[in-house]
């Protein structure tokens, strides 16, 4: 069943939308939240990029609970619901949920293998864009039970994700 038998079967985005939502993300980091906040305005921005992939001990492709991604251009900011998830970090982790809309476009990579990686943005701050945001710049995602998994005798998914914080360079005009 892999190292983590729990899949995110609810539509979510692992971080909030705004810098204020990121405080709990620094609980186990050498960098402090205060230092990060001080650096934001003088940077060109900050993103958290997610690298998601199936891993060993999977033998075949993911057929049971693949990861689906929502095109952020199809999500209205007013449909985003802020959430605090308790149990992972002290005081709770800010994240986002989204209300259903028929306008949302969802995609998944069928039969993804251990040699393939999905890359998507989970948090983005641009110092030139004022809050509240008018356009979403992060990707909502969810695992889902594939309807053909049982008939395909799919093995349980085993996956891992790597989240990488990226400072963006300020471009002088």
PDB file of C-alpha atoms in Angstrom, residues 22 54 82 86 111 134 143:
ATOM      1  CA  UNK A  22       1.644  30.464   4.926  1.00  0.00           C
ATOM      2  CA  UNK A  54       4.072   7.206  -8.609  1.00  0.00           C
ATOM      3  CA  UNK A  82     -10.328  28.923   2.962  1.00  0.00           C
ATOM      4  CA  UNK A  86      -5.780  20.266  11.973  1.00  0.00           C
ATOM      5  CA  UNK A 111      -1.899   5.138 -16.499  1.00  0.00           C
ATOM      6  CA  UNK A 134      -9.024  38.436  -9.397  1.00  0.00           C
ATOM      7  CA  UNK A 143      -7.152  11.813  -6.144  1.00  0.00           C
TER       8      UNK A 143
END
